[in-house]
Coordinates of C-alpha atoms in Angstrom, one line a residue:
Chain A
M1 CA 0.1 0.0 0.0
F2 CA 2.8 2.3 0.9
A3 CA 4.7 1.5 -2.4
A4 CA 1.4 2.2 -4.3
F5 CA 1.1 5.5 -2.6
V6 CA 4.8 6.5 -3.3
Q7 CA 4.6 5.3 -6.9
G8 CA 1.0 6.7 -7.5
P9 CA 0.1 10.3 -8.3
L10 CA -0.9 11.4 -4.8
I11 CA 2.6 11.8 -3.6
R12 CA 3.0 14.7 -6.1
V13 CA -0.6 15.8 -6.1
I14 CA -0.9 16.6 -2.4
P15 CA 2.2 18.8 -2.0
V16 CA 1.4 20.7 -5.3
G17 CA -2.2 21.1 -4.0
I18 CA -1.0 22.6 -0.8
I19 CA 1.2 25.1 -2.7
L20 CA -1.6 26.0 -5.1
L21 CA -4.0 26.4 -2.1
A22 CA -1.5 28.8 -0.5
L23 CA -1.3 30.7 -3.7
Q24 CA -5.1 30.7 -4.0
R25 CA -5.5 32.0 -0.6
T26 CA -2.9 34.8 -1.0
I27 CA -2.0 36.2 -4.3
F28 CA -5.1 35.1 -6.2
V29 CA -7.3 36.7 -3.5
E30 CA -5.6 40.0 -4.2
I31 CA -5.3 39.7 -7.9
Q32 CA -8.9 40.0 -9.0
I33 CA -10.3 40.8 -12.3
D34 CA -13.5 42.9 -12.1
G35 CA -13.9 41.6 -8.5
V36 CA -13.6 37.9 -9.6
I37 CA -11.2 35.6 -7.9
I38 CA -9.4 33.4 -10.3
Q39 CA -9.8 29.7 -9.4
V40 CA -6.3 28.3 -10.0
M41 CA -7.0 25.0 -8.3
M42 CA -10.1 24.5 -10.3
A43 CA -8.2 25.2 -13.5
T44 CA -5.5 22.8 -12.5
A45 CA -8.0 20.1 -11.9
A46 CA -9.4 20.7 -15.4
A47 CA -5.9 20.7 -16.8
A48 CA -5.2 17.4 -15.2
G49 CA -8.3 16.1 -17.0
V50 CA -7.0 17.3 -20.2
A51 CA -3.5 15.9 -19.6
G52 CA -4.5 12.6 -18.1
G53 CA -8.1 11.8 -18.9
S54 CA -11.3 12.0 -17.0
E55 CA -10.6 9.6 -14.1
R56 CA -7.2 11.3 -13.3
G57 CA -8.8 14.8 -13.5
A58 CA -11.5 13.6 -11.2
L59 CA -8.9 12.3 -8.7
V60 CA -6.9 15.5 -8.8
G61 CA -10.1 17.6 -8.6
F62 CA -11.3 15.6 -5.6
V63 CA -8.1 15.9 -3.7
F64 CA -7.7 19.6 -4.4
G65 CA -11.4 20.2 -3.6
V66 CA -11.1 18.4 -0.1
M67 CA -8.1 20.5 0.6
F68 CA -9.9 23.7 -0.4
D69 CA -12.9 22.9 1.8
L70 CA -10.7 21.9 4.8
A71 CA -8.9 25.3 4.5
E72 CA -11.7 27.6 3.6
G73 CA -14.4 26.2 6.0
T74 CA -16.9 25.6 3.3
P75 CA -19.0 22.4 3.6
L76 CA -16.6 19.5 3.1
G77 CA -17.3 17.9 -0.2
S78 CA -18.9 20.9 -1.8
T79 CA -15.9 22.3 -3.6
A80 CA -14.6 18.7 -4.0
T81 CA -17.7 17.8 -6.0
A82 CA -17.2 21.0 -8.3
M83 CA -13.6 20.4 -8.8
T84 CA -14.2 16.7 -9.6
V85 CA -16.7 17.7 -12.2
A86 CA -14.1 20.2 -13.6
G87 CA -11.6 17.4 -14.0
I88 CA -14.0 15.0 -15.5
V89 CA -15.3 17.6 -18.1
G90 CA -11.7 18.6 -19.0
G91 CA -11.0 15.0 -19.5
L92 CA -14.2 14.2 -21.6
L93 CA -13.5 17.3 -23.8
A94 CA -9.9 16.1 -24.4
L95 CA -11.2 12.9 -26.0
I96 CA -12.0 15.1 -29.0
A97 CA -8.4 15.3 -29.9
A98 CA -5.8 12.5 -29.3
D99 CA -2.9 14.9 -28.8
P100 CA -4.4 18.4 -28.7
Q101 CA -2.4 21.5 -29.6
W102 CA -1.7 23.8 -26.7
W103 CA -4.4 26.2 -27.7
F104 CA -6.8 23.3 -27.9
A105 CA -5.8 22.2 -24.4
A106 CA -6.4 25.7 -23.3
I107 CA -10.0 25.8 -24.6
F108 CA -10.6 22.4 -22.9
T109 CA -9.1 23.6 -19.6
G110 CA -11.2 26.8 -19.8
L111 CA -14.4 24.9 -20.4
G112 CA -13.7 22.4 -17.7
T113 CA -13.0 25.3 -15.3
A114 CA -16.3 26.9 -16.3
A115 CA -18.2 23.6 -15.6
G116 CA -16.5 23.5 -12.1
A117 CA -17.4 27.1 -11.4
L118 CA -21.0 26.4 -12.4
M119 CA -21.2 23.4 -10.1
I120 CA -20.4 25.3 -7.0
P121 CA -23.8 27.1 -6.7
V122 CA -25.5 23.9 -7.8
V123 CA -23.9 22.1 -4.9
R124 CA -24.8 25.0 -2.5
V125 CA -28.4 24.6 -3.7
F126 CA -28.4 21.0 -2.4
V127 CA -26.8 22.2 0.8
G128 CA -29.7 24.6 1.3
E129 CA -28.0 27.8 0.9
P130 CA -30.1 30.8 0.0
E131 CA -29.8 32.4 -3.4
P132 CA -26.5 30.8 -4.6
F133 CA -27.4 31.6 -8.2
Q134 CA -26.8 35.3 -8.6
D135 CA -26.6 37.5 -11.6
R136 CA -23.0 37.9 -10.9
L137 CA -22.4 34.3 -12.0
A138 CA -22.6 35.5 -15.5
V139 CA -19.5 37.5 -14.9
V140 CA -17.7 35.1 -12.6
V141 CA -17.9 32.0 -14.9
P142 CA -16.5 33.6 -18.1
I143 CA -13.6 35.3 -16.3
V144 CA -12.7 32.2 -14.4
A145 CA -12.9 30.2 -17.5
V146 CA -10.8 32.5 -19.6
A147 CA -8.2 32.8 -16.8
G148 CA -8.1 29.0 -16.6
A149 CA -7.5 28.8 -20.4
L150 CA -4.7 31.4 -20.3
M151 CA -3.0 29.5 -17.4
S152 CA -3.3 26.2 -19.1
P153 CA 0.1 26.2 -20.8
L154 CA 1.6 26.2 -17.4
L155 CA -1.0 24.0 -15.7
V156 CA -1.2 21.2 -18.2
P157 CA 2.6 20.4 -17.9
L158 CA 2.2 20.8 -14.2
A159 CA -0.6 18.3 -14.1
R160 CA 1.3 16.0 -16.4
W161 CA 4.2 16.0 -13.9
C162 CA 1.9 15.4 -10.9
L163 CA 0.4 12.5 -12.7
R164 CA 3.8 11.1 -13.7
M165 CA 2.9 11.3 -17.4
K166 CA 5.0 11.9 -20.3
R167 CA 4.0 13.4 -23.6
P168 CA 2.9 10.7 -26.0
E169 CA 5.3 9.9 -28.9
W170 CA 3.2 9.6 -32.0
T171 CA 6.1 9.7 -34.5
Q172 CA 7.3 6.6 -36.1
P173 CA 10.8 5.5 -35.1
I174 CA 13.1 6.2 -38.1
N175 CA 15.4 3.2 -37.7
D176 CA 12.7 0.7 -37.3
P177 CA 13.9 -2.4 -39.2
S178 CA 10.3 -3.5 -39.8
M179 CA 9.7 -0.7 -42.1
Chain B
M1 CA -7.6 0.0 -25.7
A2 CA -10.8 1.5 -24.6
I3 CA -10.2 5.2 -23.7
Y4 CA -13.3 5.5 -21.7
S5 CA -14.1 2.2 -20.0
V6 CA -16.6 1.2 -17.4
G7 CA -13.9 0.9 -14.8
R8 CA -13.0 4.5 -15.3
K9 CA -16.6 5.5 -15.0
R10 CA -16.8 3.8 -11.6
I11 CA -13.8 5.7 -10.4
M12 CA -15.4 9.0 -11.2
L13 CA -18.7 7.9 -9.7
A14 CA -17.0 6.7 -6.6
L15 CA -15.2 10.1 -6.2
L16 CA -18.5 12.0 -6.7
L17 CA -20.3 9.8 -4.2
T18 CA -17.5 10.2 -1.7
S19 CA -17.9 14.0 -2.0
A20 CA -21.6 13.7 -1.4
L21 CA -20.9 11.5 1.7
L22 CA -18.4 13.9 3.1
L23 CA -20.8 16.7 2.5
T24 CA -23.5 14.8 4.5
L25 CA -21.2 14.0 7.3
D26 CA -20.0 17.6 7.6
L27 CA -23.5 19.1 7.5
R28 CA -24.6 16.8 10.3
G29 CA -21.7 17.9 12.3
N30 CA -18.7 15.5 12.7
P31 CA -16.0 16.0 15.2
A32 CA -13.5 14.1 13.1
I33 CA -14.0 16.5 10.3
N34 CA -13.6 19.5 12.6
A35 CA -10.4 17.9 13.8
A36 CA -9.2 17.4 10.3
R37 CA -9.9 21.1 9.6
E38 CA -7.8 22.1 12.6
G39 CA -5.0 19.8 11.6
F40 CA -4.9 20.9 8.0
G41 CA -4.9 24.5 9.1
V42 CA -1.9 23.8 11.1
V43 CA -0.2 22.3 8.1
L44 CA -1.1 25.0 5.8
D45 CA -0.4 27.9 7.9
P46 CA 3.4 28.0 7.5
V47 CA 3.1 27.3 3.8
E48 CA 0.7 30.1 3.4
S49 CA 2.8 32.5 5.4
A50 CA 5.9 31.7 3.2
T51 CA 3.8 32.1 0.1
G52 CA 2.5 35.3 1.3
V53 CA 5.9 36.7 1.7
V54 CA 7.2 35.5 -1.6
T55 CA 4.2 36.7 -3.5
N56 CA 3.9 40.0 -1.7
P57 CA 6.0 41.9 -4.3
L58 CA 3.7 40.6 -7.0
E59 CA 0.7 41.6 -5.1
R60 CA 2.0 45.1 -4.7
M61 CA 2.9 45.4 -8.2
W62 CA -0.5 44.3 -9.3
H63 CA -2.1 46.8 -7.0
G64 CA 0.3 49.5 -8.3
I65 CA -0.9 48.8 -11.8
T66 CA -4.6 48.5 -11.1
N67 CA -5.3 50.8 -8.3
Y68 CA -3.2 53.8 -9.0
D69 CA -6.0 55.9 -10.4
D70 CA -8.5 54.8 -7.8
L71 CA -5.9 55.7 -5.0
E72 CA -5.4 59.0 -6.5
R73 CA -9.1 59.7 -6.7
D74 CA -9.7 58.4 -3.3
N75 CA -6.9 60.5 -1.8
L76 CA -8.6 63.6 -3.2
A77 CA -11.9 62.6 -2.0
L78 CA -10.6 61.8 1.5
Q79 CA -8.8 65.1 1.6
E80 CA -12.1 66.8 0.8
Q81 CA -13.9 64.7 3.4
V82 CA -11.3 65.6 6.1
D83 CA -11.7 69.4 5.3
R84 CA -15.4 68.9 5.7
L85 CA -15.2 66.9 8.8
I86 CA -13.0 69.5 10.5
G87 CA -15.9 71.9 9.8
T88 CA -18.6 69.6 11.2
Q89 CA -16.7 67.8 14.0
A90 CA -17.9 70.2 16.7
A91 CA -21.5 69.2 15.8
A92 CA -20.4 65.6 15.9
E93 CA -18.9 66.0 19.3
A94 CA -22.0 67.5 20.6
A95 CA -24.0 64.6 19.3
V96 CA -21.6 62.2 21.0
I97 CA -22.1 63.9 24.3
E98 CA -25.8 64.0 24.0
G99 CA -26.1 60.4 22.9
K100 CA -23.8 59.2 25.8
E101 CA -25.8 61.1 28.3
L102 CA -29.2 59.9 27.1
Q103 CA -28.0 56.4 27.1
A104 CA -26.8 56.7 30.7
L105 CA -30.2 58.2 31.6
Y106 CA -32.1 55.4 29.9
S107 CA -29.7 52.8 31.3
L108 CA -29.7 51.3 27.9
P109 CA -27.0 48.8 26.9
S110 CA -24.5 50.2 24.6
L111 CA -21.2 49.1 23.2
S112 CA -19.4 51.4 25.8
G113 CA -20.0 48.9 28.4
I114 CA -19.0 45.8 26.5
E115 CA -15.6 44.5 26.2
T116 CA -14.1 44.2 22.7
E117 CA -11.1 42.5 21.2
V118 CA -9.1 44.1 18.5
A119 CA -8.2 41.8 15.7
R120 CA -6.4 42.0 12.4
V121 CA -7.9 40.7 9.1
V122 CA -5.5 38.1 7.8
G123 CA -7.5 36.6 5.0
Y124 CA -10.5 36.8 2.7
A125 CA -12.6 34.0 1.2
A126 CA -10.8 32.4 -1.7
N127 CA -14.0 31.7 -3.7
N128 CA -16.5 34.0 -5.5
L129 CA -19.6 33.0 -3.4
D130 CA -18.9 33.4 0.3
Q131 CA -18.2 36.8 2.0
V132 CA -16.0 35.7 4.8
I133 CA -12.9 37.0 6.4
E134 CA -10.4 35.4 8.7
I135 CA -9.1 37.3 11.8
N136 CA -6.0 36.6 13.9
K137 CA -7.8 36.2 17.3
G138 CA -9.7 33.2 18.4
S139 CA -11.2 31.4 21.4
S140 CA -8.0 32.1 23.4
S141 CA -8.9 35.8 23.3
G142 CA -12.5 35.1 24.5
I143 CA -14.0 35.1 21.0
A144 CA -17.0 32.8 20.5
V145 CA -19.2 31.9 17.7
G146 CA -22.0 34.4 17.1
M147 CA -20.2 37.5 18.5
P148 CA -20.7 40.6 16.4
V149 CA -17.7 42.2 14.7
V150 CA -17.5 45.9 14.0
N151 CA -15.1 48.5 12.8
Q152 CA -15.3 52.2 13.5
A153 CA -17.9 52.8 10.8
G154 CA -20.3 50.1 12.1
L155 CA -21.4 46.5 11.9
V156 CA -19.0 44.2 9.7
G157 CA -20.4 40.7 10.4
K158 CA -20.4 37.9 13.0
V159 CA -18.1 35.2 14.1
T160 CA -19.0 31.8 12.5
Q161 CA -16.1 29.6 13.2
V162 CA -13.5 29.8 16.0
S163 CA -10.2 28.1 16.5
A164 CA -7.7 28.8 19.3
T165 CA -5.8 31.6 17.5
S166 CA -8.1 32.5 14.6
A167 CA -11.7 33.0 13.7
R168 CA -13.8 33.3 10.6
V169 CA -16.2 36.2 10.3
M170 CA -19.2 36.1 8.0
L171 CA -19.7 39.5 6.4
V172 CA -23.0 41.4 6.5
S173 CA -23.0 41.1 2.7
D174 CA -23.0 37.3 2.8
A175 CA -26.2 35.8 1.6
R176 CA -26.5 33.6 4.7
Y177 CA -26.2 36.6 7.1
T178 CA -29.3 37.8 8.9
V179 CA -29.6 40.3 11.8
A180 CA -32.6 42.1 13.5
V181 CA -32.4 45.8 12.8
K182 CA -34.4 48.9 13.4
V183 CA -34.9 51.7 11.0
T184 CA -34.8 55.2 12.4
S185 CA -35.0 58.6 10.8
S186 CA -32.7 61.3 11.5
D187 CA -32.2 64.8 10.1
Q188 CA -28.9 64.4 8.5
A189 CA -28.9 68.0 7.5
A190 CA -28.6 69.0 11.1
L191 CA -25.5 67.1 11.3
D192 CA -23.9 68.4 8.1
T193 CA -24.7 72.0 8.9
P194 CA -23.6 73.2 12.4
T195 CA -25.9 75.8 13.8
N196 CA -24.4 78.8 15.6
T197 CA -26.5 79.8 18.7
S198 CA -26.0 81.9 21.7
P199 CA -23.7 80.8 24.4
S200 CA -26.5 79.3 26.5
G201 CA -27.5 77.1 23.7
L202 CA -30.7 79.0 22.9
D203 CA -31.6 79.3 19.3
P204 CA -31.6 82.9 18.0
D205 CA -35.2 82.5 17.0
G206 CA -36.2 81.3 20.4
V207 CA -37.1 77.9 19.1
V208 CA -35.0 75.6 21.2
A209 CA -36.1 72.5 22.6
A210 CA -38.7 71.3 20.2
A211 CA -36.0 69.9 17.9
T212 CA -33.2 69.5 20.4
T213 CA -31.4 66.3 21.4
T214 CA -31.9 62.7 20.7
T215 CA -32.9 59.5 22.2
A216 CA -30.2 57.0 22.8
Q217 CA -29.0 57.3 19.3
S218 CA -25.3 57.9 19.6
T219 CA -25.3 55.7 16.6
T220 CA -26.7 58.4 14.4
L221 CA -23.3 59.9 14.2
P222 CA -21.8 60.3 10.9
P223 CA -18.2 59.1 10.6
A224 CA -17.3 62.6 11.5
V225 CA -15.1 61.9 14.6
V226 CA -11.6 61.4 13.3
P227 CA -9.1 60.1 15.9
G228 CA -6.0 62.1 15.9
L229 CA -7.5 65.2 14.5
T230 CA -7.9 68.4 16.4
L231 CA -10.6 70.9 16.4
P232 CA -9.9 74.3 14.7
N233 CA -9.5 75.8 18.2
G234 CA -6.9 73.2 19.0
L235 CA -8.9 70.9 21.2
P236 CA -8.7 67.2 20.5
V237 CA -11.5 65.4 18.8
P238 CA -13.1 62.7 20.9
D239 CA -11.9 59.2 20.3
T240 CA -14.8 57.1 19.3
T241 CA -13.2 53.9 18.4
L242 CA -16.4 52.0 18.8
P243 CA -19.6 52.8 17.0
G244 CA -22.3 53.6 19.5
S245 CA -19.9 54.9 22.2
G246 CA -18.7 58.3 23.0
A247 CA -17.2 60.7 25.4
D248 CA -18.6 61.3 29.0
L249 CA -20.8 64.2 29.6
S250 CA -19.6 66.2 32.5
E251 CA -22.1 69.0 32.4
L252 CA -25.8 69.6 31.7
I253 CA -27.2 73.2 31.2
D254 CA -30.6 74.6 31.6
P255 CA -31.7 76.1 28.3
E256 CA -33.9 78.7 29.8
T257 CA -31.5 80.1 32.3
G258 CA -28.3 79.1 30.7
R259 CA -26.9 77.9 34.1
L260 CA -25.4 74.5 34.7
L261 CA -27.5 72.0 36.4
T262 CA -26.3 70.7 39.7
E263 CA -25.7 67.0 40.3
E264 CA -28.8 66.9 42.5
E265 CA -30.9 68.3 39.7
V266 CA -29.6 65.9 37.2
R267 CA -30.3 63.0 39.6
D268 CA -33.9 64.3 40.1
L269 CA -34.3 64.5 36.4
A270 CA -33.0 61.1 35.8
A271 CA -35.3 59.7 38.6
A272 CA -38.3 61.5 37.0
L273 CA -37.4 60.1 33.7
A274 CA -37.2 56.5 34.9
E275 CA -40.8 56.8 36.3
E276 CA -42.2 58.0 33.0
P277 CA -43.0 56.0 29.8
A278 CA -40.4 56.1 27.2
D279 CA -42.2 58.5 24.8
S280 CA -42.7 61.0 27.5
V281 CA -39.2 60.6 28.7
A282 CA -38.0 61.7 25.3
D283 CA -40.3 64.7 25.5
A284 CA -39.0 65.5 28.9
I285 CA -35.5 65.3 27.7
T286 CA -36.4 67.4 24.8
E287 CA -37.8 70.1 27.0
E288 CA -35.4 69.9 29.9
I289 CA -31.9 69.2 28.7
E290 CA -29.8 71.2 26.5
T291 CA -26.3 69.7 26.2
P292 CA -23.5 72.1 25.7
S293 CA -20.6 71.3 23.4
A294 CA -18.4 72.8 26.0
S295 CA -15.1 71.6 24.7
A296 CA -15.8 72.8 21.2
A297 CA -17.1 76.2 22.2
T298 CA -15.4 79.4 21.3
E299 CA -15.6 82.5 23.2
S300 CA -18.4 83.9 21.2
S301 CA -20.5 81.0 20.2
T302 CA -21.6 77.5 21.0
T303 CA -22.4 74.8 18.4
T304 CA -25.3 72.6 19.1
T305 CA -26.8 69.8 17.1
T306 CA -30.4 69.0 16.6
I307 CA -31.1 65.4 15.8
P308 CA -34.7 64.5 16.0
V309 CA -34.8 60.7 15.9
I310 CA -37.8 58.5 15.3
E311 CA -37.7 54.8 15.6
K312 CA -39.8 53.8 12.6
E313 CA -39.8 50.0 12.2
Y314 CA -38.0 46.8 13.0
G315 CA -37.1 44.2 10.5
A316 CA -34.5 41.6 9.3
L317 CA -31.4 42.6 7.4
E318 CA -30.2 40.0 5.1
G319 CA -27.0 39.9 3.0
R320 CA -27.4 39.2 -0.7
G321 CA -23.8 38.5 -1.8
R322 CA -20.8 40.4 -3.2
L323 CA -21.5 43.8 -4.8
R324 CA -25.3 43.6 -3.9
L325 CA -26.6 45.8 -1.1
P326 CA -28.1 44.0 1.9
Q327 CA -31.8 44.2 2.2
I328 CA -34.3 44.7 5.1
K329 CA -37.5 42.6 4.9
F330 CA -40.6 42.2 7.1
L331 CA -41.4 46.0 7.2
Q332 CA -44.5 48.0 7.1
D333 CA -45.0 51.7 7.0
N334 CA -46.4 53.1 10.2
P335 CA -48.4 56.2 9.3
S336 CA -48.5 57.3 13.0
L337 CA -44.7 57.6 13.0
A338 CA -43.2 58.2 9.6
E339 CA -42.8 56.7 6.2
L340 CA -39.8 54.5 5.6
Q341 CA -37.6 56.4 3.2
V342 CA -34.3 56.7 1.6
G343 CA -31.6 58.1 4.0
D344 CA -33.1 56.5 7.1
L345 CA -30.6 55.1 9.6
V346 CA -30.3 51.4 10.2
E347 CA -28.9 49.9 13.4
T348 CA -29.1 46.6 15.2
A349 CA -32.2 46.1 17.2
G350 CA -30.8 43.9 20.0
G351 CA -33.1 41.7 21.9
S352 CA -32.7 38.9 24.4
T353 CA -31.9 36.3 21.8
S354 CA -30.1 38.5 19.3
N355 CA -26.4 38.0 18.9
A356 CA -25.8 41.7 18.4
P357 CA -26.5 44.2 21.1
T358 CA -28.7 47.1 20.3
G359 CA -27.4 50.3 18.8
I360 CA -24.7 49.1 16.5
P361 CA -24.8 51.3 13.3
V362 CA -25.3 49.3 10.2
G363 CA -25.9 51.8 7.5
R364 CA -28.5 53.9 5.7
V365 CA -31.4 53.1 3.4
A366 CA -30.2 53.5 -0.1
N367 CA -33.3 52.3 -2.0
R368 CA -36.9 51.6 -1.3
A369 CA -38.9 49.0 -3.3
D370 CA -42.6 48.7 -2.7
R371 CA -44.2 45.3 -3.1
A372 CA -47.7 44.5 -3.9
G373 CA -49.9 43.0 -1.3
S374 CA -49.0 42.6 2.3
G375 CA -45.3 42.0 1.7
G376 CA -44.3 45.4 2.8
P377 CA -41.5 47.5 1.3
L378 CA -38.0 46.2 0.8
L379 CA -35.2 48.5 1.8
D380 CA -31.6 48.3 0.3
V381 CA -29.1 49.4 2.8
E382 CA -25.8 51.1 2.0
L383 CA -23.4 49.8 4.7
N384 CA -21.4 52.2 6.8
A385 CA -18.4 49.9 6.8
D386 CA -16.5 49.4 3.6
L387 CA -16.2 45.6 3.6
A388 CA -13.7 45.6 0.8
R389 CA -11.1 47.5 2.8
L390 CA -11.1 45.9 6.2
N391 CA -7.8 45.9 8.1
F392 CA -8.5 45.9 11.8
V393 CA -11.9 45.0 13.3
R394 CA -13.3 44.7 16.8
V395 CA -15.0 41.6 18.0
V396 CA -17.7 42.7 20.5
L397 CA -17.5 40.1 23.4
Y398 CA -21.2 40.1 23.7
K399 CA -23.4 37.2 24.8
P400 CA -27.2 37.5 24.2
L401 CA -29.2 38.0 27.4
A402 CA -30.8 34.6 26.9
E403 CA -27.5 32.9 27.0
V404 CA -26.0 34.7 30.0
G405 CA -25.4 32.3 32.9
Q406 CA -25.5 29.3 30.7

């Protein structure tokens, strides 16, 4: 079990998550665009989905979400659900292209982030919170999505490293005797 | 190889169900989850501190780029405000004195008698839904869940989570926040425009007492009392670090004769007031007491303030989220008093079960929306406190009367 943990993605995902959480709670609270806080953890979860597929994206989103809920005092599992969905959506969209260009990956990451941002009020409705859907959501979601897309050239490689993945090699070996 | 297999679906489903399970456990209240929160906070704290130090230059650079024009504009506006405040501070001082005295006469609870704990804001919510701040004081400083939090301008929020050395404060603007408030009217013009009268406090036209003084509404003060400033005549401005508190009144004056009342006369007046109903007490005070603004007086004139205050209605103030004004519901116009209107003052109503004591200023009515039927009007409230720029706050160590002794 210990070996599985050491060799698995969590050994990297957790420390990266803590650093991202610290960044989220410090600099990203200050750097707001039109009063909207950029969701870097959500974007990373979506990027993990784009880089490693839905299930890995879901795993990263779940871990990040639980950490976020523990630190923020929000109902445990609420943000985890939203970030899990962000990872799943990012991964599902990435199925469109086998090895997407960086800008394609950016679009997928942005859309995954938007899905996660939309899920937060949905979960809060189930929790029984009053008026989680506000007009402001129309501003929040696009800004969060665009910010996620812009950060994806950094976040996709980071997610790939966390998940111990290497870029797929699609080129045919030149010195292959079978050719 | 199947890219999207049933096994992978199961993993995702399992994670989502686990999230739902955690959510259920947390909402039902689970000590293990609370302990996990505390433990994770301990782990995260040093990382967050280090990150804050490292990213501080970036934050400043960002603020330098984005806020420069705003700062310049704010600076000019503040300078203008300071100039205006210097002109009206004498009136404000008189109002402080009057409010304090009348509170003492009524024996009403006010913030001046309640201990507070100053705390620094160390964090804001990192999502776009919650309106929550984190402060650097916790249960070790006597802070408990439910206690109101104020700054010099008025109500900021209430404590919702407490650990040993930190606490979370839900801001008034949070959609989950509700507090009982009362709406009162006040003649703001009287505060803005100081009136010069004779040294005895008599109005030149002979109309004195009808509009003089207030009930226990020290909370009707504008943010006109600036610590550290001095009056034009060199006297210091009273330090009102808490909303609803003020300087002590040392002297009362008879408006008719202009002489100072003796202590015995003041005691008699207080005893008479205590025996009368509240409305007649207010009338009596209106007729009997004229409060001098002794410290602000010049040789030739005395500045007095007239603040007729009417309690109009009680209601529930509810936050509505970021960038949306909080709203008061459950109101009805009371024709025998006055109509609820824009500019009316809003302050906490108190009560035996309320977490906030009476008299904490909240803000002013900014909009009124009438609803059909028996719904009554909705009032949008412009908060006194600027919730976007909180640095230091005070936690009022107040326990509702219903909980005292428990």
